[in-house]
Coordinates of C-alpha atoms in Angstrom, one line a residue:
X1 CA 25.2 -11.2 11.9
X2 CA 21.6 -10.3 11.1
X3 CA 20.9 -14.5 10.3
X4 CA 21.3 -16.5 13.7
X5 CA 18.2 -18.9 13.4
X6 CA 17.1 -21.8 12.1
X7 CA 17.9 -22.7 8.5
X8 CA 19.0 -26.1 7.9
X9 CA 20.2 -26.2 4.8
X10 CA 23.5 -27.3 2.7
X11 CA 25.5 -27.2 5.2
X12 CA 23.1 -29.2 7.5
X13 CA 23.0 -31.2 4.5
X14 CA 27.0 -31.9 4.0
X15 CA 27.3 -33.0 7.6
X16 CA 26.0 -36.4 6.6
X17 CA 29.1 -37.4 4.2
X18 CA 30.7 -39.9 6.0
X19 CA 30.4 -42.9 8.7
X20 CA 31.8 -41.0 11.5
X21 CA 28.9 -38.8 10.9
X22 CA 26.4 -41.3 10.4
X23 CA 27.4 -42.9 13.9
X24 CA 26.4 -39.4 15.5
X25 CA 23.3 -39.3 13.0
X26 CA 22.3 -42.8 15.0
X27 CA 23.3 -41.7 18.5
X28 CA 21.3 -38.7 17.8
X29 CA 18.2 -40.9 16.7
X30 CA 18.7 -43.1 19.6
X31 CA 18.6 -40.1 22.0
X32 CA 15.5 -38.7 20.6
X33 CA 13.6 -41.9 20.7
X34 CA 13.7 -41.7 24.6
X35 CA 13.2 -37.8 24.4
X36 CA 10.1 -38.3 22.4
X37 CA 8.8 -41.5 24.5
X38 CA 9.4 -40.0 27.5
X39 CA 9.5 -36.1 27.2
X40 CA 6.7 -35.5 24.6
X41 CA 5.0 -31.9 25.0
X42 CA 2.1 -31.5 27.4
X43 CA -0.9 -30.8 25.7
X44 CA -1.4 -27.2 27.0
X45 CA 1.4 -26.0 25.0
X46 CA 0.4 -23.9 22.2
X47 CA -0.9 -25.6 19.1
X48 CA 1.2 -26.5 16.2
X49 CA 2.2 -28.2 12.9
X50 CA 1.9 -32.1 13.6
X51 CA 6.0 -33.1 14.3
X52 CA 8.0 -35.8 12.7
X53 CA 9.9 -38.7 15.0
X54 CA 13.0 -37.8 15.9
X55 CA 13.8 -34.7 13.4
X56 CA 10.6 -32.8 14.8
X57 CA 9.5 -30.2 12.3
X58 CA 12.9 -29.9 10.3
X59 CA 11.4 -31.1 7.1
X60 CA 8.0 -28.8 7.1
X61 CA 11.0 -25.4 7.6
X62 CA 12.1 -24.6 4.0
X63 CA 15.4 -23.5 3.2
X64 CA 15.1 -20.0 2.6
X65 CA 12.0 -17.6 3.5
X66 CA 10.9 -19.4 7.2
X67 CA 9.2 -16.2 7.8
X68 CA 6.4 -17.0 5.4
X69 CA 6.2 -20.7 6.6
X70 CA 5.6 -19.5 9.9
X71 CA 2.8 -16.7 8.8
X72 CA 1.0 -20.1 6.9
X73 CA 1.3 -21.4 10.5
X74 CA 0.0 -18.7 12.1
X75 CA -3.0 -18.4 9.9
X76 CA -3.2 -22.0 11.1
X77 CA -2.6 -22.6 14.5
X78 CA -2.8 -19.2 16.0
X79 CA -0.8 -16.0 17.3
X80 CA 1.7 -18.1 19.3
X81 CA 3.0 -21.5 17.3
X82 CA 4.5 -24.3 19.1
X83 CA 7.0 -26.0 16.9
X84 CA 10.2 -28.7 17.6
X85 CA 13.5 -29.1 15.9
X86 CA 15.9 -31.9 16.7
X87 CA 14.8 -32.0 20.3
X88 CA 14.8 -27.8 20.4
X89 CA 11.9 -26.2 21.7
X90 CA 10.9 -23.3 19.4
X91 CA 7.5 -20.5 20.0
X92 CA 7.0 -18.4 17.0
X93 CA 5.3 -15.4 17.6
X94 CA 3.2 -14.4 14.6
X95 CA 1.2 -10.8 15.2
X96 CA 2.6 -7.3 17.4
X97 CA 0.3 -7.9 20.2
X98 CA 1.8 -11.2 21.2
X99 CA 5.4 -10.1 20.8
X100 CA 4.5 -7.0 23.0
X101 CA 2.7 -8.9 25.7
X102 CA 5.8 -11.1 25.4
X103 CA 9.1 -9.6 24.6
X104 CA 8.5 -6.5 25.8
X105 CA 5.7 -6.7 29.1
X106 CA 7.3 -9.9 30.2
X107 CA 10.4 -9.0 28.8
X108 CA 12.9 -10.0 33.0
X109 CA 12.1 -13.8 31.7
X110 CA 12.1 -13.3 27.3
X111 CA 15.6 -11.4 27.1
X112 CA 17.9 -14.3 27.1
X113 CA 19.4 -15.7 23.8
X114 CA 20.0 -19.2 22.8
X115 CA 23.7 -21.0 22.5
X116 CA 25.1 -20.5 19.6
X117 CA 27.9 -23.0 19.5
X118 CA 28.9 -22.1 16.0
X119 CA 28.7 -18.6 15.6
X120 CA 30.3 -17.9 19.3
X121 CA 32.6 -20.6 20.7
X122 CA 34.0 -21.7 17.0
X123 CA 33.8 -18.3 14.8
X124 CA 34.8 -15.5 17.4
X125 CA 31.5 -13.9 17.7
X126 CA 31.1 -14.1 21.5
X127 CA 31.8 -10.6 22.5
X128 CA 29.1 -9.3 20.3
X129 CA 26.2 -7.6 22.1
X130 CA 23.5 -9.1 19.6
X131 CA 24.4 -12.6 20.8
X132 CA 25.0 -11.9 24.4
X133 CA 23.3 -13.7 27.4
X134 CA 21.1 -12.1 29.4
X135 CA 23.3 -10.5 32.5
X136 CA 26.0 -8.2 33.7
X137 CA 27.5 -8.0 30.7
X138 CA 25.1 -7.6 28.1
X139 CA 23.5 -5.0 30.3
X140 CA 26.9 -3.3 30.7
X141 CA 27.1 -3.3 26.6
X142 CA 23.7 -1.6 26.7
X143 CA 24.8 1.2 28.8
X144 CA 27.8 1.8 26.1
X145 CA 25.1 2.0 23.3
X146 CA 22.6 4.3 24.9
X147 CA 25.3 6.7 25.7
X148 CA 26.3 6.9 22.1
X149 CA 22.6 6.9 20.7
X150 CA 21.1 9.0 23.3
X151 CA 18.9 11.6 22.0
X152 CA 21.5 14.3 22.5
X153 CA 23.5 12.0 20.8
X154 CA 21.8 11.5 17.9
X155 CA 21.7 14.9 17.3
X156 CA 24.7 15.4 17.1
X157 CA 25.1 13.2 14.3
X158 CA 23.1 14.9 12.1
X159 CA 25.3 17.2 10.3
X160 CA 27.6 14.0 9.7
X161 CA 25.1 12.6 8.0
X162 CA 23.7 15.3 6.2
X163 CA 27.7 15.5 4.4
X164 CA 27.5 11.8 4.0
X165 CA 24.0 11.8 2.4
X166 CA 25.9 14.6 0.0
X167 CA 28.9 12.6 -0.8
X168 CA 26.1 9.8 -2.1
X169 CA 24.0 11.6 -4.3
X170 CA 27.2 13.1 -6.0
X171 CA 28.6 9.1 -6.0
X172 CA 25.2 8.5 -8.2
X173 CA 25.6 10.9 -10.1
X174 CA 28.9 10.2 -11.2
X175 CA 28.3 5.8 -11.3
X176 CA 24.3 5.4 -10.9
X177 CA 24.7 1.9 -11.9
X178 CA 27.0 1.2 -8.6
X179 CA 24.5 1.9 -6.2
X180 CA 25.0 -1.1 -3.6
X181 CA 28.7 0.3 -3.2
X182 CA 27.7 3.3 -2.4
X183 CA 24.8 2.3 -0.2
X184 CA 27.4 0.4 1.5
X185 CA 30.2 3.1 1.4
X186 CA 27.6 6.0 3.0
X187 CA 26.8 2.9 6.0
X188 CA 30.5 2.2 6.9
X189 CA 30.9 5.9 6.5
X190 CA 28.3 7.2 8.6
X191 CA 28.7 4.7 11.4
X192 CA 32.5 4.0 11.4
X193 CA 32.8 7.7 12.1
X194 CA 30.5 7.1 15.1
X195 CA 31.8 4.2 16.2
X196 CA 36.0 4.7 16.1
X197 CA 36.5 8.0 14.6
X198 CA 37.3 7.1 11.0
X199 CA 36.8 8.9 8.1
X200 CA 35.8 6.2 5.2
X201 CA 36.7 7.5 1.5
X202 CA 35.7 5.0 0.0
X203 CA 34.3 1.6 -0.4
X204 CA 38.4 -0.2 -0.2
X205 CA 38.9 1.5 2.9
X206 CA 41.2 -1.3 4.8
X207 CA 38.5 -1.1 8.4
X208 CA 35.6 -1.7 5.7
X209 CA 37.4 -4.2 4.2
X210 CA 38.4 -5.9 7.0
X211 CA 34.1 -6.2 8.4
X212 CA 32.9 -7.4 4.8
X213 CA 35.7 -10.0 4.6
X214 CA 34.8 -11.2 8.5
X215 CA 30.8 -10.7 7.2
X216 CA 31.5 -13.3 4.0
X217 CA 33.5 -15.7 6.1
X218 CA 30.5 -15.7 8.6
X219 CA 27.9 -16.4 5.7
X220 CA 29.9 -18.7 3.8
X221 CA 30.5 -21.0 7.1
X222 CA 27.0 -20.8 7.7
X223 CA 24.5 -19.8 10.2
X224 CA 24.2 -21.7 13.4
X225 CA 21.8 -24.2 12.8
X226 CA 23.6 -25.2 9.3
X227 CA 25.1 -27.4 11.3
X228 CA 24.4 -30.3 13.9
X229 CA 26.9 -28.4 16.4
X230 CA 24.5 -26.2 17.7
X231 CA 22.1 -29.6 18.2
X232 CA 25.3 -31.2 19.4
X233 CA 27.3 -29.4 20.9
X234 CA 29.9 -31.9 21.7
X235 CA 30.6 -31.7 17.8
X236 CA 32.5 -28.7 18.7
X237 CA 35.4 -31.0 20.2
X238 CA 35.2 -33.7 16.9
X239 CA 38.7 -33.2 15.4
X240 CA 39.2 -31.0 12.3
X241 CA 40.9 -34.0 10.1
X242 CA 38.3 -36.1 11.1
X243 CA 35.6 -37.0 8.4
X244 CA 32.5 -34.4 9.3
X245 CA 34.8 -32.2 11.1
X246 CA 35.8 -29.7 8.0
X247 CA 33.3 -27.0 9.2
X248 CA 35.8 -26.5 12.3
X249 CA 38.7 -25.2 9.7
X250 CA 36.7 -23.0 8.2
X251 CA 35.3 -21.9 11.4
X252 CA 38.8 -20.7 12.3
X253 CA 39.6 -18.9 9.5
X254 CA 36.5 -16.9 10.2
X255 CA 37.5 -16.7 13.8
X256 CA 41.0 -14.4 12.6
X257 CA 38.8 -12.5 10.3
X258 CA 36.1 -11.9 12.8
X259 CA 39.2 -11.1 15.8
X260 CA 41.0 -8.8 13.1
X261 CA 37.9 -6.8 12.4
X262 CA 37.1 -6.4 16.4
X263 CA 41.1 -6.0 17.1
X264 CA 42.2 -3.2 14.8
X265 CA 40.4 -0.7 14.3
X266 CA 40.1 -0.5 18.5
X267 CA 44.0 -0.3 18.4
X268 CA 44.2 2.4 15.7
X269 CA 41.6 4.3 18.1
X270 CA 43.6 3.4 21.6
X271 CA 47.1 4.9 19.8
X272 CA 45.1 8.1 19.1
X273 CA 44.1 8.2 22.6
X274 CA 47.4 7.6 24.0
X275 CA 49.3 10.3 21.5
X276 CA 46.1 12.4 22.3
X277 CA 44.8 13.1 18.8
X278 CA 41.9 11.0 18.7
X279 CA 38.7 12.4 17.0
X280 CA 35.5 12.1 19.3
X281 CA 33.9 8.7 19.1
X282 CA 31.9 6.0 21.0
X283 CA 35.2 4.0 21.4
X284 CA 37.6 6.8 22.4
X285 CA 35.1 8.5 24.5
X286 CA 35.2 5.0 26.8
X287 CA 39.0 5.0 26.7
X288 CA 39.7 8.1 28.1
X289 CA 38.1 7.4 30.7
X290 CA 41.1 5.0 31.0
X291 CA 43.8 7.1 30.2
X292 CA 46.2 8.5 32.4
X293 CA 49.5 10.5 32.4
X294 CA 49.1 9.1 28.9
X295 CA 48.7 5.4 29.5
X296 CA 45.7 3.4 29.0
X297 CA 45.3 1.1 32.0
X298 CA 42.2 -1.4 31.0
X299 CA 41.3 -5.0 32.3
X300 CA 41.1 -7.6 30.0
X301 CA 37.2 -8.0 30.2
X302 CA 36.6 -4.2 29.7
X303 CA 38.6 -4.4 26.9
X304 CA 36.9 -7.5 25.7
X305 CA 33.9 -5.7 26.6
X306 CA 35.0 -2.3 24.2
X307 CA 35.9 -4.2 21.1
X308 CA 33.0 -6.2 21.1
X309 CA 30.1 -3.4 21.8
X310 CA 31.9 -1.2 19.1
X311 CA 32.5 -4.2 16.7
X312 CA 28.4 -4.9 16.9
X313 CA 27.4 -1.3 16.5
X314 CA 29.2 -1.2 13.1
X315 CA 28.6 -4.6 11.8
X316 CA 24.9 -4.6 12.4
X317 CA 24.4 -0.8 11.8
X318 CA 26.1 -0.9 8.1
X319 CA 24.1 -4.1 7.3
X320 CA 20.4 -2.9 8.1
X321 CA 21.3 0.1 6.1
X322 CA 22.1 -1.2 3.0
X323 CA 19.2 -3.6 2.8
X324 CA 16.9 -0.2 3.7
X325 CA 18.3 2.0 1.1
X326 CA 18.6 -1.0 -1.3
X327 CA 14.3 -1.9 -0.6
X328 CA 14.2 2.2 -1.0
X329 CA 15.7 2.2 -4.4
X330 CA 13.7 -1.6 -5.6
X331 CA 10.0 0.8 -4.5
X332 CA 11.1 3.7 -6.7
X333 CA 12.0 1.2 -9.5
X334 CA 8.5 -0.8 -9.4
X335 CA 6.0 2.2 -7.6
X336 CA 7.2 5.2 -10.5
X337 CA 3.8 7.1 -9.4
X338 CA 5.1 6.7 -5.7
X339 CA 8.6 9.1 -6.2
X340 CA 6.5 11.3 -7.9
X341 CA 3.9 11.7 -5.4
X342 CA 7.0 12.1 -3.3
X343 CA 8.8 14.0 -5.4
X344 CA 6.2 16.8 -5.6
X345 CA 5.8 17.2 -2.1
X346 CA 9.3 17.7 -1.7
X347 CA 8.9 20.5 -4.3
X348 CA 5.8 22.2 -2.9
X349 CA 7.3 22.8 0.5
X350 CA 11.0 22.6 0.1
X351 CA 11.2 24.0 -3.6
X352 CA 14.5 23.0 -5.9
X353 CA 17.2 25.0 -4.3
X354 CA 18.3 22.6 -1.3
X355 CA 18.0 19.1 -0.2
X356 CA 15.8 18.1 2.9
X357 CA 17.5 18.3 6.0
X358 CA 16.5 17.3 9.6
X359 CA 14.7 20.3 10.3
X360 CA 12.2 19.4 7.3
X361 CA 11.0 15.9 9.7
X362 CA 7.0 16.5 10.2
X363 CA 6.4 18.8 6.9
X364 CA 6.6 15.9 4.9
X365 CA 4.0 13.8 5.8
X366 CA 3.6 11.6 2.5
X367 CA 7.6 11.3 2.8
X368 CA 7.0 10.3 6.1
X369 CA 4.8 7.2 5.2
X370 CA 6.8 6.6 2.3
X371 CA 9.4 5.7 5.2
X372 CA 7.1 3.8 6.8
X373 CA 6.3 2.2 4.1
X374 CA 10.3 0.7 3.3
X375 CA 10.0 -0.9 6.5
X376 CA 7.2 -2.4 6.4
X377 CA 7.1 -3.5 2.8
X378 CA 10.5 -5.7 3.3
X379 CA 11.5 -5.6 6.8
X380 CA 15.6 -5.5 7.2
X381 CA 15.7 -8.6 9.4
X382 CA 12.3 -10.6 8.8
X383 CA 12.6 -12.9 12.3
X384 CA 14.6 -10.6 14.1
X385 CA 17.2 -12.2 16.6
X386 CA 15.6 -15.4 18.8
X387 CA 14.9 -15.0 22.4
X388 CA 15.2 -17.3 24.8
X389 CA 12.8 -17.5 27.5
X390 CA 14.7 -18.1 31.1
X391 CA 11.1 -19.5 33.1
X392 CA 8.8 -21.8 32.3
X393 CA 5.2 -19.2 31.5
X394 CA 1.6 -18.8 30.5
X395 CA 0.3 -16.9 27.8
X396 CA -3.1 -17.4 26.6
X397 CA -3.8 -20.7 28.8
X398 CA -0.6 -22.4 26.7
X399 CA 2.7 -23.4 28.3
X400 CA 5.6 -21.7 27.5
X401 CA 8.8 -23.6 28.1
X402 CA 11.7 -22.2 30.1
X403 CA 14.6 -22.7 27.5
X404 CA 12.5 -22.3 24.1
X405 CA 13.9 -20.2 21.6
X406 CA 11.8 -17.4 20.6
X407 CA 10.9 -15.8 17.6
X408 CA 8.8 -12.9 16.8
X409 CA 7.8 -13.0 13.1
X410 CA 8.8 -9.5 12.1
X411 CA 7.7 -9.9 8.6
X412 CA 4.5 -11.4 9.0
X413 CA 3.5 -8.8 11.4
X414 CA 4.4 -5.9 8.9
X415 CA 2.3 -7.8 6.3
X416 CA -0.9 -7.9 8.9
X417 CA -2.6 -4.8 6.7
X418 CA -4.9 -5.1 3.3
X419 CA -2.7 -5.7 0.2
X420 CA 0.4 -6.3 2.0
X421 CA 2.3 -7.0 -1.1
X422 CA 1.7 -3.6 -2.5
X423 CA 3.9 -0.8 -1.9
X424 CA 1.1 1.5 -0.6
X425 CA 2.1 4.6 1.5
X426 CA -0.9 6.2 1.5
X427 CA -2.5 3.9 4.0
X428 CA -1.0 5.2 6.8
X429 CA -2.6 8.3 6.2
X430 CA -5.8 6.6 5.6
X431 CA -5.9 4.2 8.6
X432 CA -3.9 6.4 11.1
X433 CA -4.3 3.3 13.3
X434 CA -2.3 1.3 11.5
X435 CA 1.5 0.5 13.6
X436 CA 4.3 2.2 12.7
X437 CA 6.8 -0.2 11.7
X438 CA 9.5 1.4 13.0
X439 CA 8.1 0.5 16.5
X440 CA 8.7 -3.3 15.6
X441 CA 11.3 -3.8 13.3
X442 CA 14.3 -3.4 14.9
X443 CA 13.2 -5.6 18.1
X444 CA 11.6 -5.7 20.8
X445 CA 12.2 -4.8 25.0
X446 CA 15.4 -5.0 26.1
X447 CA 16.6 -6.3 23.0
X448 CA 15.6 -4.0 20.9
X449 CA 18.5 -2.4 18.5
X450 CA 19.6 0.8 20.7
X451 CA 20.5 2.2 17.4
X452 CA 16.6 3.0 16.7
X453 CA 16.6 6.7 17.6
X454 CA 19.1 7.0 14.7
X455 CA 17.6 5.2 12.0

């Protein structure tokens, strides 16, 4: 769920296997002749890598790392870059000031996200918050989230993770070599407890199982723009037997996956409820406001609404924790003179009798930019999710196009410092001007992940 944008690759690739798919390969051809003869950009848009016929800039995107494509085009073209995929509009927004002025000052027009035929209408992802339009609903999702990660909140999560972070350091000590499981383990732990309730024990818990099966299937099928769907949405109705139409079977049995993951856990939750057992929790906190003389009376779209806010917080909270622990870890491994710098801090103020707790935040300092640091260094989601702007706009005397897909370029803005490659806390305390990357990593305006004030 953290991959929604542009990478046309294999599966873009395998489309083209048959005649039935060339026909649509022509049709689409014949379409973007006229689109391009009659509908090419204005010249006030902003400036941008010189576009093919037809495909646009499809063959300058590489298959994997667009993010340093798009800093090459930035160093280029400029802050904003103008670009064109198969008759899609795309701004990239390459440095923090932009992406502010944008996403966040402008943000009533820049909140909206693009269709994603694949990923919603095929694979059962529509109720998720991260791919939500812009409206009543998504705002109503956003309401459920700040109430869980409200600063009172958060708070009280902090003993739960505290035992959590315990039950991982005595899980490398006992299997060092397993790390990614129990990275992924302390995630699902933490957040599944926040989310439903659940106590995870281990790594084959069935509600952890169920997410990473649904999270393969979702990979494996491919991101949105692996396939011409999303370009062509009338794809969606080609049938399954048909030559070019495989990716629709698989799309289903992601879709049951996806549904399972979202369905029961909620139900395990609503019985607990109901029977009046049922631990405190984001999801059971909203269905007892439901309940009563022991019966749970919900509409269809609340329910809808339920599954799919609490199916996003864990899915998309378990995910960016892993990759921060696991960039943590890869540091410590290349930067040895980094955890000992660290190391001895801890020592000086804490001493060797306890761990750090919460109450240790702001007597750390080089800890603290050795945080910093992880996120900048390899940000967990290096484009972010695209925007989609809802009005035409100016920024900078360019055009913006109502309809573009937007993208800030999370990773080439963390990488905007001297020796960005090197894993360097110490220049946050040198330059205290420097960003924190927490501001910008996990979004921006009123997309930004509401989860923040627990990360």
């Amino acid at each position: 769920m953290t991959s929604l944008f542009y990478s046309p690759g294999e599966a873009w690739a395998s489309t083209f296997q048959s005649p039935v798919s060339w026909a649509i390969l022509i049709l689409l051809v014949v379409s973007s002749i006229y689109i391009t003869s009659y509908h090419s950009p204005p010249r006030h848009y902003p400036p941008g890598p010189k576009s093919d016929p037809l495909i646009g800039n499809l063959r300058q995107i590489p298959l994997e790392h667009q993010e340093r494509t798009f800093s090459d085009w930035g160093t280029r073209y400029g802050d904003v870059v103008y670009a064109r995929l198969l008759g899609k509009e795309m701004i990239i927004l390459n440095t923090l000031q932009a992406a502010r002025d944008l996403l966040e000052k402008r943000s009533a027009i820049y909140s909206d996200r693009p269709r994603s035929v694949l990923l919603e209408e095929l694979m059962g992802w529509q109720d998720a918050t991260t791919n939500m339009r812009y409206g009543p609903r998504f705002r109503k999702h956003r309401r459920f989230a700040q109430q869980t990660f409200n600063r009172g909140a958060v708070r009280s999560y902090q003993p739960l993770q505290h035992q959590e972070m315990g039950i991982l350091l005595n899980s490398f000590a006992s299997d060092p070599t397993s790390f990614v499981q129990h990275f992924r383990r302390y995630g699902a732990a933490t957040i599944m407890k926040i989310t439903y309730g659940h106590d995870v024990k281990s790594y084959d818990d069935k509600f952890v199982q169920l997410a990473e099966k649904a999270g393969t299937a979702t990979i494996e099928v491919g991101t949105p723009a692996a396939t011409l769907v999303d370009f062509i949405p009338l794809l969606k109705h080609l049938p399954s037997w048909m030559p070019g139409g495989g990716f629709k079977r698989e799309a289903r049995k992601c879709q049951a996956l996806v549904q399972a993951m979202i369905d029961i856990p909620f139900e395990s939750v609503r019985d607990s409820v109901i029977n009046g057992n049922a631990p405190p929790s984001f999801t059971s906190s909203i269905l007892k406001s439901y309940c009563k003389s022991g019966e749970i009376k919900l509409p269809i779209e609340d329910e809808r609404d339920i599954k799919g806010a609490a199916g996003t917080l864990y899915a998309a909270a378990e995910d960016t924790t892993v990759s921060t622990l696991t960039t943590f870890i890869l540091a410590m491994v290349l930067y040895p003179e980094v955890f000992k710098k660290a190391q001895r801090e801890i020592d000086a103020v804490i001493g060797r009798q306890r761990l750090p707790t919460f109450e240790d935040v702001g007597t750390l300092p080089y800890l603290d930019c050795l945080v910093k640091e992880v996120y900048r260094w390899h940000p967990p989601v290096p484009l972010g999710l695209p925007h989609r702007l809802m009005a035409d706009d100016i920024y900078d005397g360019h055009h913006i196009p109502k309809g573009a897909t937007v993208l800030a370029n999370i990773w080439g803005m963390a990488k905007n410092c001297q020796s960005p490659d090197t894993f360097y806390p110490e220049r946050y305390l040198e330059d205290p001007e420097l960003p924190d990357p927490h501001s910008f990593v996990f979004g921006f305006g009123r997309r930004i992940c509401p989860a923040i004030t627990c990360s």
